[in-house]
Tab-separated table of N, CA and C in Angstrom:
chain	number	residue	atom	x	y	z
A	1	UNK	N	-2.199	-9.886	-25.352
A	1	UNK	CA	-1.696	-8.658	-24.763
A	1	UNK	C	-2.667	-8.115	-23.716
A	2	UNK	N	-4.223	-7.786	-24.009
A	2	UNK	CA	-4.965	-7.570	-23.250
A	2	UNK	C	-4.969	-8.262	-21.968
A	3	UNK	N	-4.824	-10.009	-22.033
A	3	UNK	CA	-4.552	-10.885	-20.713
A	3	UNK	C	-3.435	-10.400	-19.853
A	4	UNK	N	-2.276	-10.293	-20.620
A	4	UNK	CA	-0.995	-9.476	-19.935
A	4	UNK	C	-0.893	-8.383	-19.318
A	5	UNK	N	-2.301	-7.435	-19.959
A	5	UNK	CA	-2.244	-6.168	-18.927
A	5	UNK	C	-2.949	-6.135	-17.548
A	6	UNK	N	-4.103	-7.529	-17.770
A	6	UNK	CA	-4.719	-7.443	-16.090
A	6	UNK	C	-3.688	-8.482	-15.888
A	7	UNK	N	-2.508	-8.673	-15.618
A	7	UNK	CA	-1.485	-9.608	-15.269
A	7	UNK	C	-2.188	-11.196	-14.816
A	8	UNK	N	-2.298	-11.557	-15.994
A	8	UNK	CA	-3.146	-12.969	-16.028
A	8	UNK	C	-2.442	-13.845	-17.277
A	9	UNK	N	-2.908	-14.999	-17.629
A	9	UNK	CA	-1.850	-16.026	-17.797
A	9	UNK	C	-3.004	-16.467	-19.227
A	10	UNK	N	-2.107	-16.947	-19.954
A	10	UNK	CA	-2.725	-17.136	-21.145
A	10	UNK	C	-1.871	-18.216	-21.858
A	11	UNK	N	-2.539	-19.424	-22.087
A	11	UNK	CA	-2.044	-21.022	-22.558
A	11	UNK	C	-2.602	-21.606	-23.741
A	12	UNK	N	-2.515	-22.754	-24.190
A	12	UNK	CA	-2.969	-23.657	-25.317
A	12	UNK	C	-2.408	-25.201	-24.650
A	13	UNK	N	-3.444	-26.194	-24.714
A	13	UNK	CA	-3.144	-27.263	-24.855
A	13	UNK	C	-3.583	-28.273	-26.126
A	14	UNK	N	-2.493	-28.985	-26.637
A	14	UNK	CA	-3.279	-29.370	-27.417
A	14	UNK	C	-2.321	-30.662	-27.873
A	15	UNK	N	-3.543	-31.219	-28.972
A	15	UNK	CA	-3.156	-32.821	-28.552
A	15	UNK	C	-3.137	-33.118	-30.112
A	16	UNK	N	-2.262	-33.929	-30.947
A	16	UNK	CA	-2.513	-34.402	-32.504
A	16	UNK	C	-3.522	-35.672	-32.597
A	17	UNK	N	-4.353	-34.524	-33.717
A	17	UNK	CA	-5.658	-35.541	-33.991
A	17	UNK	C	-6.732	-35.813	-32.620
A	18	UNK	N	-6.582	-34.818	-31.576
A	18	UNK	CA	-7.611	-34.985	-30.734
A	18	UNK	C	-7.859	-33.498	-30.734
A	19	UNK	N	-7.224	-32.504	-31.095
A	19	UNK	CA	-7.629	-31.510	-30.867
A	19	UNK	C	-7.193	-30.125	-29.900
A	20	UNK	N	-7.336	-29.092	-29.644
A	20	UNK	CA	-6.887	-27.966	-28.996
A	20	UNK	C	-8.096	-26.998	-28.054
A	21	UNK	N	-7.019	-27.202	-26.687
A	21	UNK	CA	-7.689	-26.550	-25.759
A	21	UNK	C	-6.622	-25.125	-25.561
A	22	UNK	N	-7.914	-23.497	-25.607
A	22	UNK	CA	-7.125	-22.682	-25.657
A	22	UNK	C	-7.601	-22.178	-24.038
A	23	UNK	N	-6.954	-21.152	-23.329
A	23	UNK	CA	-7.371	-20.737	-22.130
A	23	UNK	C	-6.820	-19.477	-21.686
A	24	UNK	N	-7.337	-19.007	-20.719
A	24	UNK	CA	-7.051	-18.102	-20.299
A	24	UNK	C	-7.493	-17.411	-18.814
A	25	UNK	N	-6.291	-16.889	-17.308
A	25	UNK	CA	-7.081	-16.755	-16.492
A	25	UNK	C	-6.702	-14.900	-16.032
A	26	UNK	N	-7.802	-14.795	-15.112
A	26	UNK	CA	-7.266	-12.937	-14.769
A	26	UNK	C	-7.665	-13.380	-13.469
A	27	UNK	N	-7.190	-12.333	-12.515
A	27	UNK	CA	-6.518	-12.422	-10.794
A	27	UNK	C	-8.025	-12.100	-10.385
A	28	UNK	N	-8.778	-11.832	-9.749
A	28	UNK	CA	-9.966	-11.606	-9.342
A	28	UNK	C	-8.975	-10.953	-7.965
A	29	UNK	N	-9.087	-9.149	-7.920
A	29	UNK	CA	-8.914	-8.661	-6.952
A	29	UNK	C	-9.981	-8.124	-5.901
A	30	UNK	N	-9.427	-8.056	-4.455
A	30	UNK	CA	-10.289	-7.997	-3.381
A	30	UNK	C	-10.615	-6.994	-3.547
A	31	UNK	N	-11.734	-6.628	-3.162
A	31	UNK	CA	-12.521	-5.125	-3.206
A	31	UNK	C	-12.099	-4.451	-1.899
A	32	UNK	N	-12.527	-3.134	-2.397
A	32	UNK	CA	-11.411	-2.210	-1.548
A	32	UNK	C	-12.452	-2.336	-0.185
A	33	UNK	N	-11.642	-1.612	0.720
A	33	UNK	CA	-12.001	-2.118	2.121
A	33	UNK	C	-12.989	-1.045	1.929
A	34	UNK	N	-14.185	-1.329	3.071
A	34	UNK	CA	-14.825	0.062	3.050
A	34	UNK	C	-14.235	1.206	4.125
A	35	UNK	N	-14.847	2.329	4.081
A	35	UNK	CA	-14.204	3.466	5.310
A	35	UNK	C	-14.212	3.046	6.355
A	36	UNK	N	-13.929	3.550	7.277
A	36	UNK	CA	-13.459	2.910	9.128
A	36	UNK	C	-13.949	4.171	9.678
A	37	UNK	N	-14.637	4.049	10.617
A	37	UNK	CA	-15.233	4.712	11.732
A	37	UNK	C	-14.471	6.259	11.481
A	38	UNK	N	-15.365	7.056	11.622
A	38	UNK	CA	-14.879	8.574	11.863
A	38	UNK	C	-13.955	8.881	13.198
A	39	UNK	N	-14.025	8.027	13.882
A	39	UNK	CA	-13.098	7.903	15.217
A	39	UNK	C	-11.779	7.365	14.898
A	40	UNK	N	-11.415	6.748	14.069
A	40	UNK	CA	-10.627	6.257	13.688
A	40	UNK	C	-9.516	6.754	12.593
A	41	UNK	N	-8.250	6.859	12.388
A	41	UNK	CA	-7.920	6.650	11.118
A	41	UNK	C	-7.086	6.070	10.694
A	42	UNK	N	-7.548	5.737	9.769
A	42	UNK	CA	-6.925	4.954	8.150
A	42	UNK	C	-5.302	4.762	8.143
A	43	UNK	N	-4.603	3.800	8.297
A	43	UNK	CA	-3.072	3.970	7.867
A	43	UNK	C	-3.294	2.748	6.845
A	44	UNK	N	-3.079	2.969	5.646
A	44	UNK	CA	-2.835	1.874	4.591
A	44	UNK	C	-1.035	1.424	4.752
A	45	UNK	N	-1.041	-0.090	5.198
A	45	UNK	CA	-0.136	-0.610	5.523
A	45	UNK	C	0.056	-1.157	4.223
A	46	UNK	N	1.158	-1.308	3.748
A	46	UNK	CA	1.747	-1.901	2.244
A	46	UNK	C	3.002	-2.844	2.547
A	47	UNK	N	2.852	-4.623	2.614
A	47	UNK	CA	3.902	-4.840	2.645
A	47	UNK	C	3.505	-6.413	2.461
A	48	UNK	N	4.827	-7.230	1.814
A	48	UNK	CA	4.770	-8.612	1.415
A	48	UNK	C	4.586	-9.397	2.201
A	49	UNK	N	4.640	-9.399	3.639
A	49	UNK	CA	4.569	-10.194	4.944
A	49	UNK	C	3.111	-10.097	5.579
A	50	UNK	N	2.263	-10.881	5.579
A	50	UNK	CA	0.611	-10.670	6.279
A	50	UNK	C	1.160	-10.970	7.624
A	51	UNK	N	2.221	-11.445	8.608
A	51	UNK	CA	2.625	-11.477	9.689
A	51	UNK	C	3.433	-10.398	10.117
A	52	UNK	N	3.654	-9.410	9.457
A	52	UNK	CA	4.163	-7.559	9.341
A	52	UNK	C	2.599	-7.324	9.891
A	53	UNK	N	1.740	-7.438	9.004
A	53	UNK	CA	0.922	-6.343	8.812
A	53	UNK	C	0.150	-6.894	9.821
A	54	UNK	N	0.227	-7.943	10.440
A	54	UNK	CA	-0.740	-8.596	11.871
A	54	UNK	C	0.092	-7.580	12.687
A	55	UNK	N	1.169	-7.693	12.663
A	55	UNK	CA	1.895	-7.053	13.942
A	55	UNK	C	1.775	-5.249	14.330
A	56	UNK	N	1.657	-4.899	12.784
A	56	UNK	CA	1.413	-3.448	12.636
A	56	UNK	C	0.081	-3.052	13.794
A	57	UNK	N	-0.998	-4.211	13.114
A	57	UNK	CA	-2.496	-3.769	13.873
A	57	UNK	C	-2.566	-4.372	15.209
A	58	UNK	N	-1.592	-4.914	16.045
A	58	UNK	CA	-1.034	-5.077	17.575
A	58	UNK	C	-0.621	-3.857	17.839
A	59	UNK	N	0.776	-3.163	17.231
A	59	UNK	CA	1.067	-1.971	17.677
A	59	UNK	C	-0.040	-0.827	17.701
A	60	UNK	N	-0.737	-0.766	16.959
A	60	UNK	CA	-1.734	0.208	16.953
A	60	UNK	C	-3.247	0.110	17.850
A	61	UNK	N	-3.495	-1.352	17.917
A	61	UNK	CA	-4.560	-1.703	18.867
A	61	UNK	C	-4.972	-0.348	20.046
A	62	UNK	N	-4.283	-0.023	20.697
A	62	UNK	CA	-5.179	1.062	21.806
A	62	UNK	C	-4.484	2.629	21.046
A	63	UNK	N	-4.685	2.375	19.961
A	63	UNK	CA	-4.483	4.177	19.887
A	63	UNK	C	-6.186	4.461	18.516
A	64	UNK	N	-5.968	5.337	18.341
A	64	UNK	CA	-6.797	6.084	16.926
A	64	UNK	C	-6.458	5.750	16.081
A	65	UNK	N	-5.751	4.679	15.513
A	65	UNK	CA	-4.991	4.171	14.481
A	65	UNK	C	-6.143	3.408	13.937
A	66	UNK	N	-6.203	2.677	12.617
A	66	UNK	CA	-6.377	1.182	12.169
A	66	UNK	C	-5.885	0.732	10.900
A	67	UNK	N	-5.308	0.245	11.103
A	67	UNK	CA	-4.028	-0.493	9.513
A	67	UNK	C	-5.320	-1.103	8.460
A	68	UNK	N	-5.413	-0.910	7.714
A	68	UNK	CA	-5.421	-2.043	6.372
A	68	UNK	C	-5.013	-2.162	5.541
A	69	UNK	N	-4.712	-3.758	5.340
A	69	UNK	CA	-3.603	-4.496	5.103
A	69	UNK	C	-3.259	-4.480	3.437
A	70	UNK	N	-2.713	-4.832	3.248
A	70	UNK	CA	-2.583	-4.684	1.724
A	70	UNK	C	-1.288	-5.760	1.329
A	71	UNK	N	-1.490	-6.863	0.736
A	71	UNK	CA	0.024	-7.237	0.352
A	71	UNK	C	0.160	-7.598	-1.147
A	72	UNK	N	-0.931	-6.678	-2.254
A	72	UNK	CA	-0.849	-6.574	-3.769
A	72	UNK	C	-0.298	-5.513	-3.775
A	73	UNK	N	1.128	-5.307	-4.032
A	73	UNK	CA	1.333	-3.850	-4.799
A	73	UNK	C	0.975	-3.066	-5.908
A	74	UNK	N	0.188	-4.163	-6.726
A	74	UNK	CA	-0.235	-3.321	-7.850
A	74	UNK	C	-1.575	-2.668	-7.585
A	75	UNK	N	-1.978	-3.026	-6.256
A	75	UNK	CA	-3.402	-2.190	-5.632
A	75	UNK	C	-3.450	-1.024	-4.755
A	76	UNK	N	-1.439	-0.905	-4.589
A	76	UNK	CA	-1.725	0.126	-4.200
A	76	UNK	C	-2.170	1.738	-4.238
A	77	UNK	N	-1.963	1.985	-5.607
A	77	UNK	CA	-2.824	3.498	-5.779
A	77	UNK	C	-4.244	3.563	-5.740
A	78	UNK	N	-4.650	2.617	-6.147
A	78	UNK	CA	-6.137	2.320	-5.946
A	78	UNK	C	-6.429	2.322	-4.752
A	79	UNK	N	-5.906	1.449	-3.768
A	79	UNK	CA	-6.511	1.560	-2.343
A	79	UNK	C	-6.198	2.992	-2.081
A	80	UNK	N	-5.006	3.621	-2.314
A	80	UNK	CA	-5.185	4.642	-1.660
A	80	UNK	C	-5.568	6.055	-2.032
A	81	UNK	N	-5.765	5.838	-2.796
A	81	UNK	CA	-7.312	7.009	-4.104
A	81	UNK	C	-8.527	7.067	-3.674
A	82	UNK	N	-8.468	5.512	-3.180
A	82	UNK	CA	-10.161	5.129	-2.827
A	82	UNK	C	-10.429	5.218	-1.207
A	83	UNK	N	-9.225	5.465	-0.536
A	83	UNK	CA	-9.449	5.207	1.273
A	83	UNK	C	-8.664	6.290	1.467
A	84	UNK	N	-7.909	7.424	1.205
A	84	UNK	CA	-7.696	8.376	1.419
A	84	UNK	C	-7.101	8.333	2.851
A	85	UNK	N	-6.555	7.454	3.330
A	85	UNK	CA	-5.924	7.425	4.589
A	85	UNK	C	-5.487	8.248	5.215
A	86	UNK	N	-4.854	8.479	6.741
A	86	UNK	CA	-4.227	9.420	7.462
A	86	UNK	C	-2.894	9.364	6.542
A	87	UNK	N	-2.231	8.256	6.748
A	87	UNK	CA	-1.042	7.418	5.811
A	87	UNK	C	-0.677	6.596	5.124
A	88	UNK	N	0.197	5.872	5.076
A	88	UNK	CA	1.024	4.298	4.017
A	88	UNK	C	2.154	4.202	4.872
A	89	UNK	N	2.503	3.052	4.888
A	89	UNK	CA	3.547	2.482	5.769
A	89	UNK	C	3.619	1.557	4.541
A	90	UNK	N	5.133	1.524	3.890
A	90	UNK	CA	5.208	1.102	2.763
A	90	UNK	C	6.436	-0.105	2.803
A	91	UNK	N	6.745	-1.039	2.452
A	91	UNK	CA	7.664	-1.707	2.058
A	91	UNK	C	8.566	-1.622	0.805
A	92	UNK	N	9.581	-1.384	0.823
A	92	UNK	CA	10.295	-1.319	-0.643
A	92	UNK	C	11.035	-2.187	-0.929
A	93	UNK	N	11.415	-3.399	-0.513
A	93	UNK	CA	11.752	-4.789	-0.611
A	93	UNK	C	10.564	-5.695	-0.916
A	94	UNK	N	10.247	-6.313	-2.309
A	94	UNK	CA	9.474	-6.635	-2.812
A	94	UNK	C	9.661	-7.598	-3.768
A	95	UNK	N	9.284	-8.737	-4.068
A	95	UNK	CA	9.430	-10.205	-5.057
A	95	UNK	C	8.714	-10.059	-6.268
A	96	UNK	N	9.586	-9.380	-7.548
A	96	UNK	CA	8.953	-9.166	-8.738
A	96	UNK	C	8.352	-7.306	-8.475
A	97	UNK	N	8.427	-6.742	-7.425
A	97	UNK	CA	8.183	-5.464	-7.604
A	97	UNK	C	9.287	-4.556	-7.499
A	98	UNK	N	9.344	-3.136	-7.660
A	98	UNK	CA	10.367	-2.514	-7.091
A	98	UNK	C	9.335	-1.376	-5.943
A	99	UNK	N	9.584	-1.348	-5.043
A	99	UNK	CA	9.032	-0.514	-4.063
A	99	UNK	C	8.974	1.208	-4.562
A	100	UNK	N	10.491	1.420	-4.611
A	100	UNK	CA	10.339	2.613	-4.660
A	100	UNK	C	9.607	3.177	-5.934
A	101	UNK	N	9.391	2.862	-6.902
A	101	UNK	CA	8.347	2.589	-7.788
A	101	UNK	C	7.001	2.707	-7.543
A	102	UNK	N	6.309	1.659	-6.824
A	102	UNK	CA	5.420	2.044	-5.482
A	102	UNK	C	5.320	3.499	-5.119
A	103	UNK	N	6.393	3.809	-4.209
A	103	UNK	CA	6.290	5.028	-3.800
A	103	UNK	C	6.237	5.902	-4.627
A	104	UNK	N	6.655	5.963	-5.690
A	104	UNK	CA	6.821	7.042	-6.957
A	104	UNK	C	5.051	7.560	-7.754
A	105	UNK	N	4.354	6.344	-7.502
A	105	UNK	CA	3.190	6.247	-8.091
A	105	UNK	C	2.214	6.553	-7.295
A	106	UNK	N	2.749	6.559	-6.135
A	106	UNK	CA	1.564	7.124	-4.943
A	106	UNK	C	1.669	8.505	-4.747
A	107	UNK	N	3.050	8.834	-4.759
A	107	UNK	CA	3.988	10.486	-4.091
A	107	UNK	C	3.516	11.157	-5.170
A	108	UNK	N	3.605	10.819	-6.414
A	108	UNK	CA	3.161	11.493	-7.490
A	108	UNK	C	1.909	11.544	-8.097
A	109	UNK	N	0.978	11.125	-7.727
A	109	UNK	CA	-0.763	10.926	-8.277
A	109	UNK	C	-1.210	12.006	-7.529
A	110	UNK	N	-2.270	13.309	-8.724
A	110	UNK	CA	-2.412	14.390	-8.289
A	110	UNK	C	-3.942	13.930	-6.834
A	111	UNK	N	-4.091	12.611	-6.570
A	111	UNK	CA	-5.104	12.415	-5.592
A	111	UNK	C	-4.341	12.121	-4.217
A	112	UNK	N	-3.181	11.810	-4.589
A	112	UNK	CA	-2.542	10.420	-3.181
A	112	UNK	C	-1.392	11.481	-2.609
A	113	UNK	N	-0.772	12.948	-3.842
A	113	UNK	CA	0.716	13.025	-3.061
A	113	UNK	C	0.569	13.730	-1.803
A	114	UNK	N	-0.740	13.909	-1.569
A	114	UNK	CA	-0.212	14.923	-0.027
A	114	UNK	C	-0.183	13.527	1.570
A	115	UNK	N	-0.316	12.425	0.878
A	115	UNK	CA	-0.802	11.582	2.064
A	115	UNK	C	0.603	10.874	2.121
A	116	UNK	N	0.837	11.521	4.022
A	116	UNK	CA	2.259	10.911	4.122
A	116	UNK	C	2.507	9.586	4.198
A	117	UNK	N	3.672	8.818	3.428
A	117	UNK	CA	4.248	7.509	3.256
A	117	UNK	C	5.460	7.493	4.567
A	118	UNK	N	5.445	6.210	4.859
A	118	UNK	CA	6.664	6.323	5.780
A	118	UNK	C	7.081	4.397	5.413
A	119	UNK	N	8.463	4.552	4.806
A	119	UNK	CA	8.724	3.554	4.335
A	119	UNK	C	9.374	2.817	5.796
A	120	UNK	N	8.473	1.000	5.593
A	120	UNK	CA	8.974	0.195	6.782
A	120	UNK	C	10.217	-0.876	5.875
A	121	UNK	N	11.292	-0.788	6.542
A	121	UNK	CA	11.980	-1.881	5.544
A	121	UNK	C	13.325	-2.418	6.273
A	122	UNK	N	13.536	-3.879	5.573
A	122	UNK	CA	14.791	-4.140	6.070
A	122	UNK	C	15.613	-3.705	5.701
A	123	UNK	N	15.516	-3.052	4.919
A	123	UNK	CA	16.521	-2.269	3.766
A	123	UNK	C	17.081	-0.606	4.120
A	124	UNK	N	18.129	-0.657	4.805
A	124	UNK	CA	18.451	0.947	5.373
A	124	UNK	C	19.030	1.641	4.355
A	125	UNK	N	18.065	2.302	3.377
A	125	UNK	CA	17.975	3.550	2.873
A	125	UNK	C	17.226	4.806	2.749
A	126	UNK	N	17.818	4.995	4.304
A	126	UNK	CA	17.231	6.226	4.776
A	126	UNK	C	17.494	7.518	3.914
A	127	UNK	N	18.650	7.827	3.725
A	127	UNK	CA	19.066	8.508	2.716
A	127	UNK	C	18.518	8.959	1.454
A	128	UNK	N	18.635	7.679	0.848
A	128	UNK	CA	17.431	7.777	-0.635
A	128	UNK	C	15.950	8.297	-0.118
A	129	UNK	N	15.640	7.443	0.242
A	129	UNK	CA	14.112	7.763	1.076
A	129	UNK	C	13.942	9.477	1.154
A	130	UNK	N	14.788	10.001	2.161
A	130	UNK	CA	14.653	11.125	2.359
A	130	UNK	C	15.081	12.484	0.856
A	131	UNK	N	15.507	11.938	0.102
A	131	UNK	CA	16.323	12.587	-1.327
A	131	UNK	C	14.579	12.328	-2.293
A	132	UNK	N	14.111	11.245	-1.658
A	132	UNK	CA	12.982	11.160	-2.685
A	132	UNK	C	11.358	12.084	-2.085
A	133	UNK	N	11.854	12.203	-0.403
A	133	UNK	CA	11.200	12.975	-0.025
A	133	UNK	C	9.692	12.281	0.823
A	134	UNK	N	10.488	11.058	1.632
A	134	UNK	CA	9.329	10.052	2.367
A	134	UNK	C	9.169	11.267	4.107
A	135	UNK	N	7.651	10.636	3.863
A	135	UNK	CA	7.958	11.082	5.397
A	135	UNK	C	8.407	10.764	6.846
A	136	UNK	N	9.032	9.562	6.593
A	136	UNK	CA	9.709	9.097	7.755
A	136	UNK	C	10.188	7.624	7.496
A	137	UNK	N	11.253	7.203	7.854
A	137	UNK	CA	12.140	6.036	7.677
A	137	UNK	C	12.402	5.364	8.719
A	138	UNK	N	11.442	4.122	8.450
A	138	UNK	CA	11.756	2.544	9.867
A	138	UNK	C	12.574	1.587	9.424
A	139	UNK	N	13.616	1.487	9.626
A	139	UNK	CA	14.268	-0.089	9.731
A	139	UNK	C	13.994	-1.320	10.289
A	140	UNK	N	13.660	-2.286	9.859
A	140	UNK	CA	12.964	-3.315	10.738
A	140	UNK	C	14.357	-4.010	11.078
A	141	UNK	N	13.755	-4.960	12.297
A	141	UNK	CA	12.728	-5.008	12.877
A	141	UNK	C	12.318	-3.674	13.395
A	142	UNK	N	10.763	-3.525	13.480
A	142	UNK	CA	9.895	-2.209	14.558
A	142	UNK	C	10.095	-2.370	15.643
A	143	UNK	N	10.225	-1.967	16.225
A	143	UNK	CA	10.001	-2.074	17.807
A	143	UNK	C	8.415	-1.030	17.886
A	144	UNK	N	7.255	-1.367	18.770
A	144	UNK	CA	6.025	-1.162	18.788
A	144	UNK	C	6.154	0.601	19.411
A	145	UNK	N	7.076	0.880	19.837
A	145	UNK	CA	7.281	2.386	19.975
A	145	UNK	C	7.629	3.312	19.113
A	146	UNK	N	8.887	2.364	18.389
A	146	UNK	CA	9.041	3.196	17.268
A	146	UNK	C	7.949	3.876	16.249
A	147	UNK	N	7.188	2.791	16.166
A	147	UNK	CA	6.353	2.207	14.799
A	147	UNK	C	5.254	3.357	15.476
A	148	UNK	N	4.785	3.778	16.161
A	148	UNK	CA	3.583	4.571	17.010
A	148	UNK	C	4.040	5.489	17.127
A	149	UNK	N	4.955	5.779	16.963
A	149	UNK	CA	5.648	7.238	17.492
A	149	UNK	C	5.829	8.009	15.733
A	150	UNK	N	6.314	7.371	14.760
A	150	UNK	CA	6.252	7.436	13.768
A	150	UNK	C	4.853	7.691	12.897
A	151	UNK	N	3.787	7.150	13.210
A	151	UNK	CA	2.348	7.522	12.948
A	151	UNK	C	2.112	8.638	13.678
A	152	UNK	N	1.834	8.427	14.778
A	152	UNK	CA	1.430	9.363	15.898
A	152	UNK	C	2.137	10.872	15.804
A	153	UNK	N	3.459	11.302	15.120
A	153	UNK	CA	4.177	12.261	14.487
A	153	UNK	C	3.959	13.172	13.503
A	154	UNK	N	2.894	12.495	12.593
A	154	UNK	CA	2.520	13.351	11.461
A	154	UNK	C	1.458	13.864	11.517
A	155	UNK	N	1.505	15.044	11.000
A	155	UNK	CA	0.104	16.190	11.163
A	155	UNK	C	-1.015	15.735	11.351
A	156	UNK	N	-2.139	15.983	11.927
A	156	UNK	CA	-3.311	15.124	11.758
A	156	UNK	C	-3.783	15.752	10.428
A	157	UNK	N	-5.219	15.344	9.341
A	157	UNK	CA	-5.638	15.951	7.952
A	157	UNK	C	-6.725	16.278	9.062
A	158	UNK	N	-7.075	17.055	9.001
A	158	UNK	CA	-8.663	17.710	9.445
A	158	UNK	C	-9.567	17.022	8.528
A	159	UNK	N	-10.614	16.557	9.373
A	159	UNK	CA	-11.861	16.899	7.971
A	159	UNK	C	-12.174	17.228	6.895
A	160	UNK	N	-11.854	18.794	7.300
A	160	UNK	CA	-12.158	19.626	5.838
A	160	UNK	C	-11.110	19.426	4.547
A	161	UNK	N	-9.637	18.817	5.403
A	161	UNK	CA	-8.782	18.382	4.398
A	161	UNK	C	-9.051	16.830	3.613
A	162	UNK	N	-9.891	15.873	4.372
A	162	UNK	CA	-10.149	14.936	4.283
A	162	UNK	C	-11.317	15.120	2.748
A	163	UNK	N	-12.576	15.760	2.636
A	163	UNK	CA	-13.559	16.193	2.169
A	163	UNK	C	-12.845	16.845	0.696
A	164	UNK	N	-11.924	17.651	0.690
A	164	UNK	CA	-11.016	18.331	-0.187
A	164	UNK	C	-10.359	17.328	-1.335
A	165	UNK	N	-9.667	16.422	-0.200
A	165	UNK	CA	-9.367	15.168	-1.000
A	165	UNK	C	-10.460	14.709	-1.966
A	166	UNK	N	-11.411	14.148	-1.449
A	166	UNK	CA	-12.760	13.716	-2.070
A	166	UNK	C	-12.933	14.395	-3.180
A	167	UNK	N	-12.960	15.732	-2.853
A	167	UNK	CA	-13.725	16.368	-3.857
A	167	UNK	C	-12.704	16.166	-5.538
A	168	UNK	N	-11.114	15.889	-4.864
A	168	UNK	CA	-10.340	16.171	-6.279
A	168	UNK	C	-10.564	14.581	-7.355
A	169	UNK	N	-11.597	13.906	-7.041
A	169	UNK	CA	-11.952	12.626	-7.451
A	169	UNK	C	-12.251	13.241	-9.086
C-alpha cells in the first residue's frame, strides 16, 4: 500500500525449488525548478505534450514571461506552492488523469487559490471552466497572440503580494 501511494510498482518473481525474488520501484521526481529572475515571471505551464510546452516558451520568448514546463500532474500543487507563479496554463485532457481535478486542487489550496489558471485545451469547455471559475479559456490550437494576450491580461501580483504568498507557507 505504502508503494501504491508514491505511485510505484510492486512485484514477486519466483521460481519452484530455486527460489523468490521480491521487488519494488518508486518514480524519482524532478526537483522543483528554482526561481527565475526578478525581471521575469513565472507562468507554470501544465500539460501532456513537451512539444505544447516548447511552443508556449516561443510564444513568450520577447515578453516578461517564462513558462516552466511541467508534464507530471501529480506535481502540480507542489510546483505551484513552491514557485508561486504569475500563473498556470493548464491542460484538462489528460491519460489516466482528470484535469479538472487538477484544477480543483490548485483553485482550492489555501497557498495556490489566488494564482490565476487559464485552462489550454482541445477540449471546448468554456462554459464549465467559467461555472468552476478559471481565469480564462484557450481552445487549441493557440495561435501565439491569443496565448500572449491571455497572460499578458491578468493583473500583475506586486511584490508585496508575491512576499504575502511566501509568508502563508
Amino acid at each position: 500500500m505504502l508503494v501504491d501511494l508514491h505511485h510505484g510498482k510492486i512485484g514477486l518473481e519466483s521460481e519452484v525449488g530455486k527460489g523468490s525474488n521480491f521487488f519494488f520501484t518508486l518514480p524519482v521526481y524532478p526537483s522543483i525548478p528554482p526561481m527565475i529572475s526578478e525581471d521575469l515571471m513565472s507562468i507554470l505551464a501544465i500539460d501532456p505534450d513537451i512539444q505544447v510546452l516548447q511552443r508556449y516558451e516561443q510564444y513568450l520568448q520577447e515578453t516578461k514571461y517564462k513558462i516552466i514546463p511541467l508534464t507530471d500532474p501529480s506535481m502540480a500543487l507542489i510546483y505551484a506552492r513552491e514557485m508561486k507563479p504569475h500563473a498556470i496554463t493548464l491542460d484538462i485532457l489528460w491519460p489516466g488523469h482528470d484535469g479538472w481535478k487538477i484544477f480543483d486542487k490548485i483553485k482550492y489550496d489555501s497557498i495556490t487559490k489566488d494564482i490565476p489558471i487559464i485552462i489550454c485545451s482541445i477540449l471546448d469547455e468554456t462554459e464549465k471552466g467559467r461555472k468552476l471559475g478559471v481565469d480564462g479559456y484557450l481552445t487549441k490550437p493557440i495561435l501565439a497572440g491569443d496565448f500572449v494576450n491571455a497572460i499578458s491580461s491578468l493583473p500583475e501580483k506586486s511584490k508585496q503580494s508575491r512576499s504575502e504568498l511566501s509568508q502563508l507557507e
